Amino acid sequence: MTELSFAQKFLTALNSQPIRIPSDHVEDAKKYPPRPAAILPKMPRPMSKRQTLAPGQESSINITLRSIRNPPIDITLPGQPVSTSVLDLKHAVSERARIPLDQIRLLHKKKPCSDTKAVSDLVEPTGKEKEVEFSVMVIWGAAGSVSAGGGGGGGGGGGGRAAEAGGEGEGDGAEVRQQRGTLGIKEVLGTEEFWEDLRRFLETRLGDRSASEDVLSVFRNAWKGQTG
């Protein structure tokens, strides 16, 4: 058989076949060529079995909440169930540090945590960890200060100290605002207090001290250039 006759015969055989497979095409599985069974590789470690605990037997963990930068926050929640959600922890920070809930972000191992996550989703599944630490990041430079230890009476004392600190901070802030109200724009921009507040705001928003210093110098030089 020559190449020309082979090509003609092959094209004739193709013409007898449908160009497209119809949508209702069904292939008999028995006609498929035999294939070896696919075996999945073994897992590096066996899956942990689900344990059913009686009420009051749920494992607990000590939780520490510390701020990355200002405002200073150091809260310890001992003996918390591992089912505690991130939202519950944010509520604890909001109540003790007097910071709005929507301005609080929690990070675990430098990664942000969503409100729906539970502590058990973030710690190792082996259950050997007895303590976990979260970093607290405050957005928009909210003011607040607290240092609270364990539960019981200590927790109440910490809450009282936080309330006193919050009250003093509010009084100082009102006094500063009153003093600023008596000054003009040039006088306010000429004070070091204004530029320090701006630097803290930029550092909170940018998360980089050197970058905030650069931006602050640009603003300050521009203002000095306008005022001569």
PDB file of N, CA, C and O in Angstrom, residues 152-177:
ATOM      1  N   GLY A 152     -10.569  36.055  88.460  1.00  0.00           N
ATOM      2  CA  GLY A 152     -11.028  36.257  89.831  1.00  0.00           C
ATOM      3  C   GLY A 152     -10.865  37.686  90.225  1.00  0.00           C
ATOM      4  O   GLY A 152     -11.146  38.632  89.506  1.00  0.00           O
ATOM      5  N   GLY A 153     -10.366  37.883  91.498  1.00  0.00           N
ATOM      6  CA  GLY A 153     -10.214  39.225  92.024  1.00  0.00           C
ATOM      7  C   GLY A 153      -9.194  40.017  91.241  1.00  0.00           C
ATOM      8  O   GLY A 153      -9.312  41.227  91.090  1.00  0.00           O
ATOM      9  N   GLY A 154      -8.107  39.330  90.760  1.00  0.00           N
ATOM     10  CA  GLY A 154      -7.090  40.037  89.995  1.00  0.00           C
ATOM     11  C   GLY A 154      -7.668  40.655  88.749  1.00  0.00           C
ATOM     12  O   GLY A 154      -7.338  41.767  88.369  1.00  0.00           O
ATOM     13  N   GLY A 155      -8.592  39.902  88.060  1.00  0.00           N
ATOM     14  CA  GLY A 155      -9.190  40.442  86.849  1.00  0.00           C
ATOM     15  C   GLY A 155     -10.006  41.674  87.155  1.00  0.00           C
ATOM     16  O   GLY A 155     -10.019  42.659  86.424  1.00  0.00           O
ATOM     17  N   GLY A 156     -10.750  41.656  88.303  1.00  0.00           N
ATOM     18  CA  GLY A 156     -11.551  42.822  88.654  1.00  0.00           C
ATOM     19  C   GLY A 156     -10.674  44.009  88.938  1.00  0.00           C
ATOM     20  O   GLY A 156     -10.977  45.147  88.578  1.00  0.00           O
ATOM     21  N   GLY A 157      -9.530  43.774  89.665  1.00  0.00           N
ATOM     22  CA  GLY A 157      -8.624  44.876  89.941  1.00  0.00           C
ATOM     23  C   GLY A 157      -8.060  45.463  88.673  1.00  0.00           C
ATOM     24  O   GLY A 157      -7.912  46.676  88.529  1.00  0.00           O
ATOM     25  N   GLY A 158      -7.708  44.568  87.708  1.00  0.00           N
ATOM     26  CA  GLY A 158      -7.175  45.058  86.438  1.00  0.00           C
ATOM     27  C   GLY A 158      -8.199  45.909  85.719  1.00  0.00           C
ATOM     28  O   GLY A 158      -7.884  46.937  85.137  1.00  0.00           O
ATOM     29  N   GLY A 159      -9.503  45.471  85.754  1.00  0.00           N
ATOM     30  CA  GLY A 159     -10.536  46.253  85.098  1.00  0.00           C
ATOM     31  C   GLY A 159     -10.692  47.609  85.752  1.00  0.00           C
ATOM     32  O   GLY A 159     -10.921  48.626  85.088  1.00  0.00           O
ATOM     33  N   GLY A 160     -10.580  47.654  87.123  1.00  0.00           N
ATOM     34  CA  GLY A 160     -10.702  48.942  87.806  1.00  0.00           C
ATOM     35  C   GLY A 160      -9.574  49.879  87.438  1.00  0.00           C
ATOM     36  O   GLY A 160      -9.772  51.074  87.210  1.00  0.00           O
ATOM     37  N   ARG A 161      -8.333  49.326  87.373  1.00  0.00           N
ATOM     38  CA  ARG A 161      -7.197  50.162  86.986  1.00  0.00           C
ATOM     39  C   ARG A 161      -7.344  50.656  85.562  1.00  0.00           C
ATOM     40  O   ARG A 161      -6.973  51.781  85.238  1.00  0.00           O
ATOM     41  N   ALA A 162      -7.874  49.787  84.685  1.00  0.00           N
ATOM     42  CA  ALA A 162      -8.083  50.221  83.294  1.00  0.00           C
ATOM     43  C   ALA A 162      -9.094  51.348  83.237  1.00  0.00           C
ATOM     44  O   ALA A 162      -8.958  52.295  82.460  1.00  0.00           O
ATOM     45  N   ALA A 163     -10.174  51.246  84.052  1.00  0.00           N
ATOM     46  CA  ALA A 163     -11.188  52.290  84.051  1.00  0.00           C
ATOM     47  C   ALA A 163     -10.597  53.610  84.543  1.00  0.00           C
ATOM     48  O   ALA A 163     -10.878  54.682  83.999  1.00  0.00           O
ATOM     49  N   GLU A 164      -9.745  53.520  85.625  1.00  0.00           N
ATOM     50  CA  GLU A 164      -9.134  54.744  86.125  1.00  0.00           C
ATOM     51  C   GLU A 164      -8.212  55.351  85.081  1.00  0.00           C
ATOM     52  O   GLU A 164      -8.189  56.566  84.862  1.00  0.00           O
ATOM     53  N   ALA A 165      -7.407  54.485  84.427  1.00  0.00           N
ATOM     54  CA  ALA A 165      -6.506  54.997  83.391  1.00  0.00           C
ATOM     55  C   ALA A 165      -7.284  55.617  82.249  1.00  0.00           C
ATOM     56  O   ALA A 165      -6.920  56.660  81.712  1.00  0.00           O
ATOM     57  N   GLY A 166      -8.400  54.966  81.864  1.00  0.00           N
ATOM     58  CA  GLY A 166      -9.216  55.513  80.782  1.00  0.00           C
ATOM     59  C   GLY A 166      -9.795  56.856  81.168  1.00  0.00           C
ATOM     60  O   GLY A 166      -9.878  57.791  80.372  1.00  0.00           O
ATOM     61  N   GLY A 167     -10.266  56.990  82.441  1.00  0.00           N
ATOM     62  CA  GLY A 167     -10.838  58.253  82.881  1.00  0.00           C
ATOM     63  C   GLY A 167      -9.811  59.363  82.878  1.00  0.00           C
ATOM     64  O   GLY A 167     -10.081  60.494  82.463  1.00  0.00           O
ATOM     65  N   GLU A 168      -8.569  59.057  83.355  1.00  0.00           N
ATOM     66  CA  GLU A 168      -7.533  60.065  83.338  1.00  0.00           C
ATOM     67  C   GLU A 168      -7.188  60.466  81.912  1.00  0.00           C
ATOM     68  O   GLU A 168      -6.972  61.643  81.618  1.00  0.00           O
ATOM     69  N   GLY A 169      -7.113  59.455  81.003  1.00  0.00           N
ATOM     70  CA  GLY A 169      -6.790  59.770  79.613  1.00  0.00           C
ATOM     71  C   GLY A 169      -7.839  60.671  78.986  1.00  0.00           C
ATOM     72  O   GLY A 169      -7.528  61.599  78.246  1.00  0.00           O
ATOM     73  N   GLU A 170      -9.131  60.406  79.295  1.00  0.00           N
ATOM     74  CA  GLU A 170     -10.188  61.229  78.732  1.00  0.00           C
ATOM     75  C   GLU A 170     -10.092  62.650  79.263  1.00  0.00           C
ATOM     76  O   GLU A 170     -10.309  63.628  78.554  1.00  0.00           O
ATOM     77  N   GLY A 171      -9.767  62.808  80.574  1.00  0.00           N
ATOM     78  CA  GLY A 171      -9.632  64.137  81.138  1.00  0.00           C
ATOM     79  C   GLY A 171      -8.487  64.906  80.508  1.00  0.00           C
ATOM     80  O   GLY A 171      -8.610  66.088  80.176  1.00  0.00           O
ATOM     81  N   ASP A 172      -7.343  64.238  80.345  1.00  0.00           N
ATOM     82  CA  ASP A 172      -6.199  64.889  79.704  1.00  0.00           C
ATOM     83  C   ASP A 172      -6.517  65.280  78.276  1.00  0.00           C
ATOM     84  O   ASP A 172      -6.146  66.360  77.819  1.00  0.00           O
ATOM     85  N   GLY A 173      -7.203  64.368  77.547  1.00  0.00           N
ATOM     86  CA  GLY A 173      -7.548  64.676  76.164  1.00  0.00           C
ATOM     87  C   GLY A 173      -8.474  65.868  76.062  1.00  0.00           C
ATOM     88  O   GLY A 173      -8.341  66.718  75.179  1.00  0.00           O
ATOM     89  N   ALA A 174      -9.455  65.975  76.987  1.00  0.00           N
ATOM     90  CA  ALA A 174     -10.366  67.117  76.968  1.00  0.00           C
ATOM     91  C   ALA A 174      -9.623  68.418  77.241  1.00  0.00           C
ATOM     92  O   ALA A 174      -9.889  69.456  76.622  1.00  0.00           O
ATOM     93  N   GLU A 175      -8.652  68.364  78.184  1.00  0.00           N
ATOM     94  CA  GLU A 175      -7.873  69.565  78.490  1.00  0.00           C
ATOM     95  C   GLU A 175      -7.042  69.998  77.299  1.00  0.00           C
ATOM     96  O   GLU A 175      -6.947  71.197  76.980  1.00  0.00           O
ATOM     97  N   VAL A 176      -6.418  69.021  76.621  1.00  0.00           N
ATOM     98  CA  VAL A 176      -5.614  69.354  75.444  1.00  0.00           C
ATOM     99  C   VAL A 176      -6.483  69.950  74.349  1.00  0.00           C
ATOM    100  O   VAL A 176      -6.117  70.939  73.698  1.00  0.00           O
ATOM    101  N   ARG A 177      -7.675  69.342  74.126  1.00  0.00           N
ATOM    102  CA  ARG A 177      -8.571  69.871  73.091  1.00  0.00           C
ATOM    103  C   ARG A 177      -9.012  71.291  73.430  1.00  0.00           C
ATOM    104  O   ARG A 177      -9.172  72.134  72.545  1.00  0.00           O
TER     105      ARG A 177
END
